[in-house]
Amino acid sequence: MHFFTSSSLLLTLSVVASNVSGALLHHAHRHRALTCFEDNALRALERFSSDAASFCPKFLTAPGEKIPSNLAGVPSTRLSSACACFQKTAAPANPASTPATSPTTAPVVAPTPTTTSVSRSSSTSASVNTPSSTSSSPSVQSTRLPTSGKAYNGGKRGLVYDYKSKDFSKFFKDSGKIAFGSDWSQRRSPAPGVTFDGPFIPTIRVDGNLKNDDWNGAVKALISSGTPMIFASNEPDNGGQSNLSPSQAATVYKNYIQPFAGQVALASPAVTNGGGATGLGFLENFVGQCADCHFDIINVHHYVNRRDVNVEQAVRAVQSFLTKDVAAFKAKHSQFRDAKICLGEFWLWEASDDDGAAYLRALLPWLDGNNDVACYQAFGGLWEGNFINNAGTGLSKSGQVYHDV
């Protein structure tokens, strides 16, 4: 299967605390050891971190503990090692980092975009030889995806997947909407049998020493094959994800993203839509540490919970966040003034399949028609119960909308 695009749309993009207190469970992970980061079962636990925080301590002492339904997909033979990693990395946040206090379990939120909950994406890290030059090169102002008349056409729309996604990308092969895929790492295939045979966008992940020895070679190869963008750190403002301080995120950006300026489009670290020191507040502090950095894209995530807003309110929240909050941030900072927006993750948590389909049906045409938006990825994703039906035999209703609209 081949993933190419026939769209002429220009893409100027690059992508991208657990203390138990009452009912809220926050994750403030230290930089994980590489073995923990590479544990695929661990990444599954992190997607449902509140369940894991409650379940893992009991499971490690009593393996007969009932497995929560959200974690049922994690192979039982991997749970012990995954929980051990989860427990090890759920230590207090690195003192040097800005603490991320937004829950990763989509808690109760107000419809106001800047105070909504943070996302549940796959976490940070892996390891790359830094390119020899760290000085700014001429920037890439616009980049096209490879053009062909073959299957997988598109412009802005991406698909997220991980090691559990099997061969589900085949269900989008005939869509005229999909432009690229990403999996929160630099590896196209995160597990045997799982891949995305088309434009693949890598995401920088670093170890506890802020290193990734495989990044440079991987990105050079991807650029040679036509990758138009690279994603910076995923949610450094979220303790359950990259969990970096603004200065650490700036170091990663300078070492691994900035050296590719002029070769591929670059984006800011992908921040949540949390308030205070998270979200755009984090990015504000990051910019102060990265004054000489170049950005083609400002990368943001947006999540709200269906328990707190209806579908129409959720759509308006995304629109307001991008056209008011993100636009104001861009206007304030000269480095971002000409940058396009990537809505690197977005979703309406705890929505039914019908509500998820309605949410996408209303929002996708607006995103496609907004000239300030260069790319987006809904966090429906290539998993059963998300964009794939529960049986794994085809698309869900929301997946069908993402395929068609």
Short mmCIF file of C-alpha atoms in Angstrom, two decimals:
data_model
loop_
_atom_site.label_atom_id
_atom_site.label_comp_id
_atom_site.label_asym_id
_atom_site.label_seq_id
_atom_site.Cartn_x
_atom_site.Cartn_y
_atom_site.Cartn_z
CA MET A 1 0.00 0.00 0.00
CA HIS A 2 1.29 3.44 -0.85
CA PHE A 3 0.39 6.78 0.69
CA PHE A 4 0.80 9.74 -1.62
CA THR A 5 -1.02 13.02 -2.07
CA SER A 6 -2.34 14.66 -5.20
CA SER A 7 -3.36 17.84 -3.41
CA SER A 8 -1.60 21.06 -4.32
CA LEU A 9 -2.34 22.55 -0.92
CA LEU A 10 0.83 23.95 0.66
CA LEU A 11 1.76 22.55 4.03
CA THR A 12 4.05 24.67 6.16
CA LEU A 13 4.27 22.52 9.18
CA SER A 14 6.27 20.53 11.62
CA VAL A 15 5.17 18.66 14.47
CA VAL A 16 5.31 18.50 17.11
CA ALA A 17 1.47 14.89 37.94
CA SER A 18 1.01 11.39 39.30
CA ASN A 19 0.29 12.46 42.85
CA VAL A 20 -2.93 10.90 44.11
CA SER A 21 -5.17 13.55 45.62
CA GLY A 22 -8.79 12.74 46.20
CA ALA A 23 -10.50 11.77 42.97
CA LEU A 24 -7.94 13.44 40.71
CA LEU A 25 -4.80 11.59 39.69
CA HIS A 26 -2.01 13.71 38.24
CA HIS A 27 1.17 12.41 36.65
CA ALA A 28 4.49 14.17 37.11
CA HIS A 29 6.92 11.72 35.54
CA ARG A 30 10.66 12.07 35.65
CA HIS A 31 12.41 11.59 32.32
CA ARG A 32 11.97 7.89 31.86
CA ALA A 33 14.73 5.40 31.32
CA LEU A 34 14.81 4.34 27.68
CA THR A 35 13.70 0.82 28.55
CA CYS A 36 10.53 2.23 30.05
CA PHE A 37 9.88 4.51 27.12
CA GLU A 38 10.25 1.65 24.70
CA ASP A 39 7.84 -0.54 26.63
CA ASN A 40 4.78 -0.55 24.40
CA ALA A 41 2.59 -1.86 27.19
CA LEU A 42 3.67 1.10 29.29
CA ARG A 43 2.42 3.46 26.61
CA ALA A 44 -0.95 1.75 26.78
CA LEU A 45 -1.04 2.32 30.53
CA GLU A 46 -0.21 5.97 30.02
CA ARG A 47 -3.20 6.43 27.75
CA PHE A 48 -5.36 5.57 30.76
CA SER A 49 -3.07 6.88 33.45
CA SER A 50 -5.67 7.34 36.19
CA ASP A 51 -6.67 3.68 35.96
CA ALA A 52 -3.03 2.60 35.91
CA ALA A 53 -2.14 4.73 38.93
CA SER A 54 -4.80 2.93 40.94
CA PHE A 55 -4.36 -0.51 39.41
CA CYS A 56 -0.57 -0.98 39.17
CA PRO A 57 0.35 -0.85 42.89
CA LYS A 58 -2.27 -3.50 43.61
CA PHE A 59 -1.34 -5.64 40.62
CA LEU A 60 2.36 -5.67 41.49
CA THR A 61 1.60 -7.01 44.96
CA ALA A 62 -1.38 -9.17 43.99
CA PRO A 63 -1.23 -10.29 40.32
CA GLY A 64 -4.78 -11.62 40.59
CA GLU A 65 -6.10 -8.07 40.76
CA LYS A 66 -8.93 -7.53 38.30
CA ILE A 67 -7.76 -5.68 35.18
CA PRO A 68 -9.79 -2.53 34.40
CA SER A 69 -11.60 -2.59 31.07
CA ASN A 70 -9.52 0.33 29.77
CA LEU A 71 -6.37 -1.76 30.22
CA ALA A 72 -7.81 -5.02 28.92
CA GLY A 73 -5.91 -4.65 25.66
CA VAL A 74 -2.51 -4.78 27.38
CA PRO A 75 -1.09 -8.32 27.12
CA SER A 76 -1.20 -9.85 30.58
CA THR A 77 2.37 -11.10 30.18
CA ARG A 78 3.51 -7.48 29.81
CA LEU A 79 1.54 -5.94 32.64
CA SER A 80 4.07 -6.64 35.37
CA SER A 81 6.98 -5.03 33.55
CA ALA A 82 4.79 -2.20 32.30
CA CYS A 83 3.44 -1.47 35.76
CA ALA A 84 6.95 -1.57 37.18
CA CYS A 85 7.99 1.03 34.63
CA PHE A 86 4.87 3.05 35.30
CA GLN A 87 5.54 3.06 39.04
CA LYS A 88 9.20 3.92 38.51
CA THR A 89 8.39 6.88 36.30
CA ALA A 90 5.52 8.22 38.40
CA ALA A 91 7.97 9.92 40.77
CA PRO A 92 7.75 13.63 41.55
CA ALA A 93 8.50 15.84 38.58
CA ASN A 94 12.01 16.93 37.76
CA PRO A 95 12.64 19.93 40.04
CA ALA A 96 14.04 21.85 37.08
CA SER A 97 10.83 21.52 35.15
CA THR A 98 7.71 23.59 35.24
CA PRO A 99 5.16 21.30 36.94
CA ALA A 100 2.29 20.23 34.77
CA THR A 101 -0.80 20.18 36.91
CA SER A 102 -3.47 19.38 34.37
CA PRO A 103 -4.92 15.87 34.72
CA THR A 104 -4.27 13.48 31.84
CA THR A 105 -7.68 11.92 32.31
CA ALA A 106 -9.77 14.73 30.83
CA PRO A 107 -11.28 15.99 34.12
CA VAL A 108 -14.25 18.30 34.49
CA VAL A 109 -13.57 21.40 32.45
CA ALA A 110 -15.31 24.60 31.53
CA PRO A 111 -16.09 25.32 27.87
CA THR A 112 -13.53 28.16 27.96
CA PRO A 113 -10.76 26.92 25.64
CA THR A 114 -7.76 28.03 27.67
CA THR A 115 -8.78 26.13 30.78
CA THR A 116 -9.75 22.79 29.30
CA SER A 117 -8.12 19.48 30.09
CA VAL A 118 -4.93 18.09 28.65
CA SER A 119 -4.59 15.25 26.24
CA ARG A 120 -3.82 11.56 26.46
CA SER A 121 -1.33 10.89 23.72
CA SER A 122 1.62 8.53 23.70
CA SER A 123 4.49 9.78 25.79
CA THR A 124 8.00 11.16 25.16
CA SER A 125 11.39 9.63 24.38
CA ALA A 126 13.82 7.43 22.49
CA SER A 127 17.35 8.29 21.40
CA VAL A 128 19.81 10.62 17.81
CA ASN A 129 23.08 11.95 16.68
CA THR A 130 22.60 15.67 16.64
CA PRO A 131 23.27 17.23 13.23
CA SER A 132 26.68 18.83 13.19
CA SER A 133 25.38 22.32 12.54
CA THR A 134 23.14 23.98 15.08
CA SER A 135 22.94 27.36 13.40
CA SER A 136 19.81 28.56 11.68
CA SER A 137 19.52 27.69 8.00
CA PRO A 138 17.15 29.39 5.56
CA SER A 139 13.67 28.52 6.75
CA VAL A 140 11.19 26.38 4.88
CA GLN A 141 8.20 28.63 4.33
CA SER A 142 6.16 26.10 2.37
CA THR A 143 6.51 22.41 1.66
CA ARG A 144 4.42 20.10 -0.45
CA LEU A 145 3.66 16.51 0.28
CA PRO A 146 4.77 14.11 -2.48
CA THR A 147 2.41 14.18 -5.45
CA SER A 148 1.03 11.14 -7.19
CA GLY A 149 -2.22 9.83 -8.58
CA LYS A 150 -2.01 6.79 -6.32
CA ALA A 151 -4.05 6.04 -3.22
CA TYR A 152 -4.01 8.24 -0.10
CA ASN A 153 -4.64 11.77 -1.21
CA GLY A 154 -5.00 14.78 1.01
CA GLY A 155 -3.80 18.06 2.34
CA LYS A 156 -4.05 18.85 6.07
CA ARG A 157 -5.41 15.73 7.72
CA GLY A 158 -3.25 13.26 9.63
CA LEU A 159 -3.81 9.89 11.30
CA VAL A 160 -2.36 8.98 14.70
CA TYR A 161 -1.52 5.38 15.51
CA ASP A 162 0.65 3.26 17.82
CA TYR A 163 1.74 -0.32 18.42
CA LYS A 164 -1.86 -1.48 18.90
CA SER A 165 -3.08 -0.18 15.55
CA LYS A 166 -2.45 -3.45 13.64
CA ASP A 167 -2.97 -2.93 9.90
CA PHE A 168 -5.89 -0.54 10.40
CA SER A 169 -4.43 2.15 8.13
CA LYS A 170 -5.79 0.05 5.26
CA PHE A 171 -9.27 1.35 6.06
CA PHE A 172 -8.15 4.86 5.10
CA LYS A 173 -6.20 3.87 2.01
CA ASP A 174 -8.97 4.96 -0.34
CA SER A 175 -9.75 8.20 1.49
CA GLY A 176 -9.18 11.38 -0.44
CA LYS A 177 -8.51 13.27 2.79
CA ILE A 178 -5.47 11.75 4.51
CA ALA A 179 -2.10 13.45 4.03
CA PHE A 180 0.21 11.86 6.62
CA GLY A 181 0.55 9.62 9.65
CA SER A 182 2.43 9.93 12.95
CA ASP A 183 2.97 7.77 16.04
CA TRP A 184 4.77 9.99 18.62
CA SER A 185 8.18 8.60 17.62
CA GLN A 186 10.66 8.58 14.76
CA ARG A 187 9.86 4.98 13.83
CA ARG A 188 7.27 4.39 11.13
CA SER A 189 6.63 0.90 12.49
CA PRO A 190 6.24 0.91 16.30
CA ALA A 191 5.60 -2.85 16.40
CA PRO A 192 5.72 -5.84 14.02
CA GLY A 193 2.91 -5.65 11.51
CA VAL A 194 2.05 -2.04 12.34
CA THR A 195 3.08 0.61 9.87
CA PHE A 196 1.86 3.52 7.79
CA ASP A 197 3.08 3.28 4.22
CA GLY A 198 2.96 6.94 3.28
CA PRO A 199 4.22 10.36 4.37
CA PHE A 200 5.29 9.79 7.96
CA ILE A 201 5.95 12.66 10.35
CA PRO A 202 8.51 11.88 13.09
CA THR A 203 8.30 13.23 16.63
CA ILE A 204 11.41 13.88 18.73
CA ARG A 205 11.60 11.84 21.93
CA VAL A 206 14.58 12.07 24.26
CA ASP A 207 15.92 10.10 27.18
CA GLY A 208 16.64 11.38 30.67
CA ASN A 209 19.80 13.07 29.42
CA LEU A 210 17.81 14.87 26.71
CA LYS A 211 19.49 12.67 24.07
CA ASN A 212 18.27 10.68 21.08
CA ASP A 213 21.09 9.00 19.19
CA ASP A 214 18.88 7.75 16.36
CA TRP A 215 17.06 10.97 15.43
CA ASN A 216 19.52 12.52 13.00
CA GLY A 217 19.81 9.49 10.71
CA ALA A 218 16.10 8.76 10.86
CA VAL A 219 15.10 12.32 9.97
CA LYS A 220 17.64 12.58 7.14
CA ALA A 221 16.23 9.40 5.61
CA LEU A 222 12.66 10.63 6.01
CA ILE A 223 13.46 13.99 4.43
CA SER A 224 15.07 12.17 1.50
CA SER A 225 11.85 10.20 1.06
CA GLY A 226 9.72 13.35 1.04
CA THR A 227 8.77 14.07 4.65
CA PRO A 228 7.83 17.78 4.69
CA MET A 229 7.82 18.33 8.46
CA ILE A 230 9.13 17.18 11.82
CA PHE A 231 7.32 17.36 15.15
CA ALA A 232 9.03 18.82 18.24
CA SER A 233 8.46 17.53 21.80
CA ASN A 234 5.00 16.17 22.53
CA GLU A 235 3.26 18.01 25.39
CA PRO A 236 6.31 19.08 27.42
CA ASP A 237 3.84 20.91 29.68
CA ASN A 238 2.15 17.63 30.61
CA GLY A 239 3.72 15.53 33.37
CA GLY A 240 2.36 12.36 31.76
CA GLN A 241 4.01 13.13 28.42
CA SER A 242 7.41 14.68 27.67
CA ASN A 243 7.41 16.47 31.03
CA LEU A 244 10.11 19.01 30.20
CA SER A 245 10.76 22.43 31.65
CA PRO A 246 10.70 25.33 29.16
CA SER A 247 14.51 25.45 29.22
CA GLN A 248 14.76 21.68 28.67
CA ALA A 249 12.28 21.87 25.80
CA ALA A 250 14.37 24.69 24.31
CA THR A 251 17.52 22.56 24.59
CA VAL A 252 15.83 19.69 22.78
CA TYR A 253 14.53 22.04 20.10
CA LYS A 254 17.93 23.66 19.53
CA ASN A 255 19.72 20.31 19.37
CA TYR A 256 17.29 18.26 17.31
CA ILE A 257 14.76 20.45 15.49
CA GLN A 258 16.48 23.75 14.65
CA PRO A 259 19.40 22.11 12.78
CA PHE A 260 16.93 20.99 10.08
CA ALA A 261 15.72 24.53 9.32
CA GLY A 262 15.70 25.09 5.58
CA GLN A 263 15.37 21.36 4.86
CA VAL A 264 11.93 20.70 6.30
CA ALA A 265 9.22 22.70 8.07
CA LEU A 266 9.71 23.11 11.83
CA ALA A 267 7.09 23.41 14.57
CA SER A 268 7.08 24.48 18.16
CA PRO A 269 6.71 21.88 20.90
CA ALA A 270 3.10 20.68 20.95
CA VAL A 271 1.44 22.16 24.03
CA THR A 272 -1.89 21.37 25.65
CA ASN A 273 -4.81 23.75 26.00
CA GLY A 274 -4.25 23.91 29.73
CA GLY A 275 -4.04 27.24 31.55
CA GLY A 276 -1.52 28.87 33.87
CA ALA A 277 2.01 27.51 33.47
CA THR A 278 0.81 24.90 30.95
CA GLY A 279 -0.42 25.35 27.39
CA LEU A 280 0.34 28.72 25.85
CA GLY A 281 1.73 29.84 29.22
CA PHE A 282 4.39 27.14 28.89
CA LEU A 283 5.09 28.17 25.31
CA GLU A 284 5.52 31.77 26.48
CA ASN A 285 8.29 30.66 28.83
CA PHE A 286 9.76 28.36 26.18
CA VAL A 287 10.09 31.19 23.66
CA GLY A 288 12.09 33.16 26.21
CA GLN A 289 14.60 30.28 26.27
CA CYS A 290 14.65 29.87 22.48
CA ALA A 291 15.04 33.44 21.24
CA ASP A 292 17.05 32.50 18.14
CA CYS A 293 14.86 29.55 17.17
CA HIS A 294 12.86 29.48 13.96
CA PHE A 295 9.28 28.17 13.74
CA ASP A 296 7.21 27.46 10.64
CA ILE A 297 4.34 26.12 12.77
CA ILE A 298 2.84 26.66 16.20
CA ASN A 299 1.68 23.23 17.37
CA VAL A 300 -1.19 23.01 19.86
CA HIS A 301 -3.53 20.37 21.24
CA HIS A 302 -7.16 20.80 22.31
CA TYR A 303 -9.36 18.51 24.41
CA VAL A 304 -12.69 18.98 26.15
CA ASN A 305 -14.95 16.45 27.83
CA ARG A 306 -18.43 15.57 26.60
CA ARG A 307 -19.67 15.53 30.20
CA ASP A 308 -19.03 19.26 30.40
CA VAL A 309 -19.99 20.55 26.96
CA ASN A 310 -22.33 19.59 24.17
CA VAL A 311 -21.10 19.00 20.63
CA GLU A 312 -21.80 22.53 19.46
CA GLN A 313 -19.97 24.02 22.45
CA ALA A 314 -17.00 21.70 21.85
CA VAL A 315 -16.73 22.86 18.24
CA ARG A 316 -16.92 26.51 19.26
CA ALA A 317 -14.25 25.92 21.93
CA VAL A 318 -11.76 24.69 19.30
CA GLN A 319 -12.58 27.58 16.99
CA SER A 320 -12.23 30.15 19.75
CA PHE A 321 -8.99 28.64 20.98
CA LEU A 322 -7.39 28.86 17.54
CA THR A 323 -8.79 32.19 16.37
CA LYS A 324 -8.44 34.06 19.67
CA ASP A 325 -5.94 32.49 22.07
CA VAL A 326 -3.47 31.06 19.56
CA ALA A 327 -3.86 34.04 17.23
CA ALA A 328 -3.12 36.44 20.09
CA PHE A 329 -0.01 34.46 21.01
CA LYS A 330 1.21 34.57 17.42
CA ALA A 331 0.63 38.31 17.20
CA LYS A 332 2.62 38.88 20.38
CA HIS A 333 5.73 36.97 19.28
CA SER A 334 7.55 37.92 16.08
CA GLN A 335 8.97 34.38 15.74
CA PHE A 336 5.43 33.06 15.28
CA ARG A 337 3.86 35.93 13.38
CA ASP A 338 4.09 34.16 10.02
CA ALA A 339 3.74 30.66 11.40
CA LYS A 340 0.77 28.49 10.51
CA ILE A 341 -1.14 26.43 13.07
CA CYS A 342 -1.06 22.68 13.49
CA LEU A 343 -3.84 21.31 15.67
CA GLY A 344 -1.67 18.31 16.42
CA GLU A 345 -4.27 16.52 18.57
CA PHE A 346 -7.90 17.24 19.33
CA TRP A 347 -10.90 15.31 20.53
CA LEU A 348 -14.13 15.39 22.52
CA TRP A 349 -13.40 12.98 25.37
CA GLU A 350 -16.05 10.49 26.46
CA ALA A 351 -18.21 11.26 23.43
CA SER A 352 -20.39 8.52 22.01
CA ASP A 353 -19.59 7.39 18.48
CA ASP A 354 -22.58 9.42 17.27
CA ASP A 355 -21.41 12.54 19.10
CA GLY A 356 -17.85 12.03 17.88
CA ALA A 357 -19.13 11.82 14.32
CA ALA A 358 -21.23 14.97 14.77
CA TYR A 359 -18.24 16.80 16.29
CA LEU A 360 -16.04 15.95 13.33
CA ARG A 361 -18.76 16.64 10.77
CA ALA A 362 -19.07 20.17 12.09
CA LEU A 363 -15.39 20.87 12.71
CA LEU A 364 -13.50 19.30 9.78
CA PRO A 365 -14.86 21.61 7.05
CA TRP A 366 -13.96 24.62 9.21
CA LEU A 367 -10.40 23.35 9.72
CA ASP A 368 -10.02 22.55 6.02
CA GLY A 369 -11.25 26.00 5.05
CA ASN A 370 -9.15 27.94 7.57
CA ASN A 371 -6.04 29.25 5.83
CA ASP A 372 -4.23 29.68 9.15
CA VAL A 373 -4.45 25.93 9.83
CA ALA A 374 -1.75 23.91 8.09
CA CYS A 375 -2.44 20.49 9.58
CA TYR A 376 -4.52 18.63 12.15
CA GLN A 377 -4.92 15.19 13.68
CA ALA A 378 -8.03 14.02 15.49
CA PHE A 379 -7.28 11.72 18.39
CA GLY A 380 -9.87 9.23 17.29
CA GLY A 381 -6.95 7.22 16.02
CA LEU A 382 -6.41 3.78 14.53
CA TRP A 383 -7.68 1.72 17.46
CA GLU A 384 -10.78 -0.39 18.08
CA GLY A 385 -13.44 1.73 19.73
CA ASN A 386 -12.01 4.90 18.20
CA PHE A 387 -11.89 5.33 14.41
CA ILE A 388 -12.03 1.54 14.10
CA ASN A 389 -15.16 -0.33 15.15
CA ASN A 390 -15.07 -2.54 18.23
CA ALA A 391 -14.76 -5.68 16.12
CA GLY A 392 -11.75 -4.33 14.24
CA THR A 393 -13.46 -5.04 10.92
CA GLY A 394 -13.97 -1.52 9.60
CA LEU A 395 -14.53 2.09 10.48
CA SER A 396 -16.69 3.41 13.29
CA LYS A 397 -19.13 6.25 12.59
CA SER A 398 -16.58 8.87 13.62
CA GLY A 399 -13.90 7.08 11.61
CA GLN A 400 -16.15 7.12 8.56
CA VAL A 401 -16.61 10.87 8.90
CA TYR A 402 -12.85 11.35 9.19
CA HIS A 403 -12.50 9.22 6.07
CA ASP A 404 -15.18 10.97 4.02
CA VAL A 405 -15.89 14.57 5.06
#
